[in-house]
Amino acid sequence: MSFQELLNQAYEEYEMYERYKKQKEMAVEDIAGPKGICYEAVKVSGTKASDLADIVERIESNTAGIAEIINKTLDKLQCHRRKAYECLKLAPNTVGKLAVEEHYLKKKPWEEIALEQNYSREHIKKLAYECIRRVEDVMDKDDAK
């Protein structure tokens, strides 16, 4: 796997992690929110509304699978991040290296990085790609030895 592929994989896993977290939050909101709690519904026992224990039980059962997926995705993400940071040690400390870290490993938008560094979006991307190319060149030289 090339360094660029590793960075892309970390970025995609970060996106999946965020998506699953949002899905879990939505599941909790659907169950515990106003739509999930029907105060007017009559339970089998004859009382109205679900009690808190029922709500908690439904939340736990509906989010258990999502939580497991989140944990697996987070494990993969951390593994790829660790590898990427090891590879980034091969690059000099430059704005390009910072941009690579911020965008691919912390999922910060290019526009925000460019604004913070007082560069245009295109220039920040160019510096980042130069950094990636340098790391891949060093990795290729190390592999050739």
Short mmCIF file of C-alpha atoms in Angstrom, two decimals:
data_model
loop_
_atom_site.label_atom_id
_atom_site.label_comp_id
_atom_site.label_asym_id
_atom_site.label_seq_id
_atom_site.Cartn_x
_atom_site.Cartn_y
_atom_site.Cartn_z
CA MET A 1 0.00 0.00 0.00
CA SER A 2 1.41 3.37 -0.99
CA PHE A 3 1.48 6.30 1.41
CA GLN A 4 -1.26 8.06 -0.57
CA GLU A 5 -3.45 4.95 -0.38
CA LEU A 6 -2.82 4.73 3.36
CA LEU A 7 -3.86 8.35 3.81
CA ASN A 8 -6.97 7.86 1.67
CA GLN A 9 -7.89 4.78 3.69
CA ALA A 10 -7.49 6.68 6.97
CA TYR A 11 -9.61 9.53 5.62
CA GLU A 12 -12.38 7.17 4.48
CA GLU A 13 -12.37 5.33 7.81
CA TYR A 14 -12.64 8.63 9.65
CA GLU A 15 -15.71 9.43 7.51
CA MET A 16 -17.23 6.01 8.26
CA TYR A 17 -16.54 6.46 11.96
CA GLU A 18 -18.35 9.81 11.96
CA ARG A 19 -21.26 8.35 9.96
CA TYR A 20 -21.70 5.44 12.39
CA LYS A 21 -21.52 7.78 15.38
CA LYS A 22 -24.24 9.93 13.85
CA GLN A 23 -26.31 6.83 13.09
CA LYS A 24 -26.01 5.75 16.73
CA GLU A 25 -27.02 9.22 17.94
CA MET A 26 -30.03 9.17 15.62
CA ALA A 27 -31.07 5.75 16.89
CA VAL A 28 -30.94 7.01 20.47
CA GLU A 29 -32.89 10.13 19.52
CA ASP A 30 -35.52 8.07 17.69
CA ILE A 31 -36.08 5.92 20.77
CA ALA A 32 -35.66 8.46 23.56
CA GLY A 33 -36.93 11.52 21.72
CA PRO A 34 -40.49 12.79 21.61
CA LYS A 35 -41.38 10.53 18.69
CA GLY A 36 -40.05 7.43 20.42
CA ILE A 37 -41.80 8.03 23.71
CA CYS A 38 -45.53 7.82 23.17
CA TYR A 39 -47.10 9.19 26.30
CA GLU A 40 -50.58 8.63 24.97
CA ALA A 41 -49.97 4.98 24.05
CA VAL A 42 -51.42 2.51 26.48
CA LYS A 43 -49.11 -0.31 27.50
CA VAL A 44 -50.32 -3.86 27.93
CA SER A 45 -50.37 -3.41 31.69
CA GLY A 46 -52.89 -0.59 31.29
CA THR A 47 -50.61 2.31 32.23
CA LYS A 48 -49.65 5.02 29.80
CA ALA A 49 -46.21 5.54 28.27
CA SER A 50 -43.07 3.50 28.45
CA ASP A 51 -41.14 3.66 31.63
CA LEU A 52 -37.47 4.66 31.63
CA ALA A 53 -36.24 1.07 31.93
CA ASP A 54 -38.03 0.13 28.70
CA ILE A 55 -36.48 3.08 26.90
CA VAL A 56 -32.97 2.29 28.13
CA GLU A 57 -33.39 -1.36 27.14
CA ARG A 58 -34.53 -0.41 23.64
CA ILE A 59 -31.62 2.01 23.25
CA GLU A 60 -29.12 -0.64 24.32
CA SER A 61 -30.52 -3.31 22.03
CA ASN A 62 -30.74 -1.02 19.01
CA THR A 63 -27.31 0.57 19.43
CA ALA A 64 -25.27 -2.51 20.43
CA GLY A 65 -24.58 -3.51 16.83
CA ILE A 66 -23.72 0.03 15.82
CA ALA A 67 -21.37 0.38 18.81
CA GLU A 68 -19.52 -2.78 17.76
CA ILE A 69 -19.11 -1.46 14.22
CA ILE A 70 -17.91 1.89 15.59
CA ASN A 71 -15.28 0.15 17.72
CA LYS A 72 -14.00 -1.93 14.79
CA THR A 73 -13.87 1.13 12.54
CA LEU A 74 -12.06 3.10 15.22
CA ASP A 75 -9.49 0.30 15.65
CA LYS A 76 -8.78 0.29 11.90
CA LEU A 77 -8.60 4.07 11.85
CA GLN A 78 -6.12 4.17 14.71
CA CYS A 79 -3.98 1.49 13.06
CA HIS A 80 -3.85 3.40 9.78
CA ARG A 81 -3.19 6.67 11.57
CA ARG A 82 -0.28 5.11 13.46
CA LYS A 83 1.25 3.85 10.20
CA ALA A 84 0.70 7.22 8.53
CA TYR A 85 2.37 9.12 11.37
CA GLU A 86 5.34 6.74 11.18
CA CYS A 87 5.62 7.45 7.46
CA LEU A 88 5.28 11.19 8.03
CA LYS A 89 8.39 11.11 10.20
CA LEU A 90 10.28 10.70 6.92
CA ALA A 91 9.17 14.17 5.77
CA PRO A 92 10.65 17.46 6.95
CA ASN A 93 8.47 19.74 9.07
CA THR A 94 6.79 21.91 6.46
CA VAL A 95 3.41 23.44 5.82
CA GLY A 96 2.78 20.55 3.43
CA LYS A 97 3.37 18.00 6.19
CA LEU A 98 1.03 19.91 8.48
CA ALA A 99 -1.59 20.01 5.73
CA VAL A 100 -1.32 16.24 5.20
CA GLU A 101 -1.77 15.60 8.92
CA GLU A 102 -4.65 18.02 9.29
CA HIS A 103 -6.58 16.94 6.20
CA TYR A 104 -6.06 13.20 5.96
CA LEU A 105 -5.61 12.26 9.61
CA LYS A 106 -7.85 14.82 11.32
CA LYS A 107 -10.29 15.36 8.43
CA LYS A 108 -9.97 19.13 8.39
CA PRO A 109 -11.17 20.72 5.13
CA TRP A 110 -8.53 22.10 2.75
CA GLU A 111 -10.17 25.53 2.91
CA GLU A 112 -9.78 25.72 6.68
CA ILE A 113 -6.12 24.65 6.56
CA ALA A 114 -5.43 27.19 3.82
CA LEU A 115 -7.08 29.95 5.81
CA GLU A 116 -5.06 29.12 8.95
CA GLN A 117 -1.78 29.02 7.00
CA ASN A 118 -2.56 32.08 4.85
CA TYR A 119 -2.33 30.21 1.56
CA SER A 120 -4.82 29.50 -1.17
CA ARG A 121 -6.61 26.15 -1.17
CA GLU A 122 -4.80 25.07 -4.34
CA HIS A 123 -1.38 25.98 -2.94
CA ILE A 124 -2.00 24.08 0.31
CA LYS A 125 -3.03 21.01 -1.70
CA LYS A 126 0.09 21.37 -3.86
CA LEU A 127 2.31 21.52 -0.76
CA ALA A 128 0.55 18.50 0.72
CA TYR A 129 0.96 16.45 -2.47
CA GLU A 130 4.66 17.40 -2.61
CA CYS A 131 5.04 16.13 0.95
CA ILE A 132 3.26 12.88 0.06
CA ARG A 133 5.49 12.44 -2.98
CA ARG A 134 8.62 13.00 -0.85
CA VAL A 135 7.52 10.41 1.69
CA GLU A 136 6.76 7.90 -1.07
CA ASP A 137 10.17 8.57 -2.67
CA VAL A 138 11.91 7.91 0.65
CA MET A 139 9.83 4.78 1.18
CA ASP A 140 10.70 3.55 -2.33
CA LYS A 141 14.41 4.12 -1.68
CA ASP A 142 14.17 2.23 1.61
CA ASP A 143 12.39 -0.65 -0.13
CA ALA A 144 15.09 -0.78 -2.83
CA LYS A 145 17.81 -1.33 -0.21
#
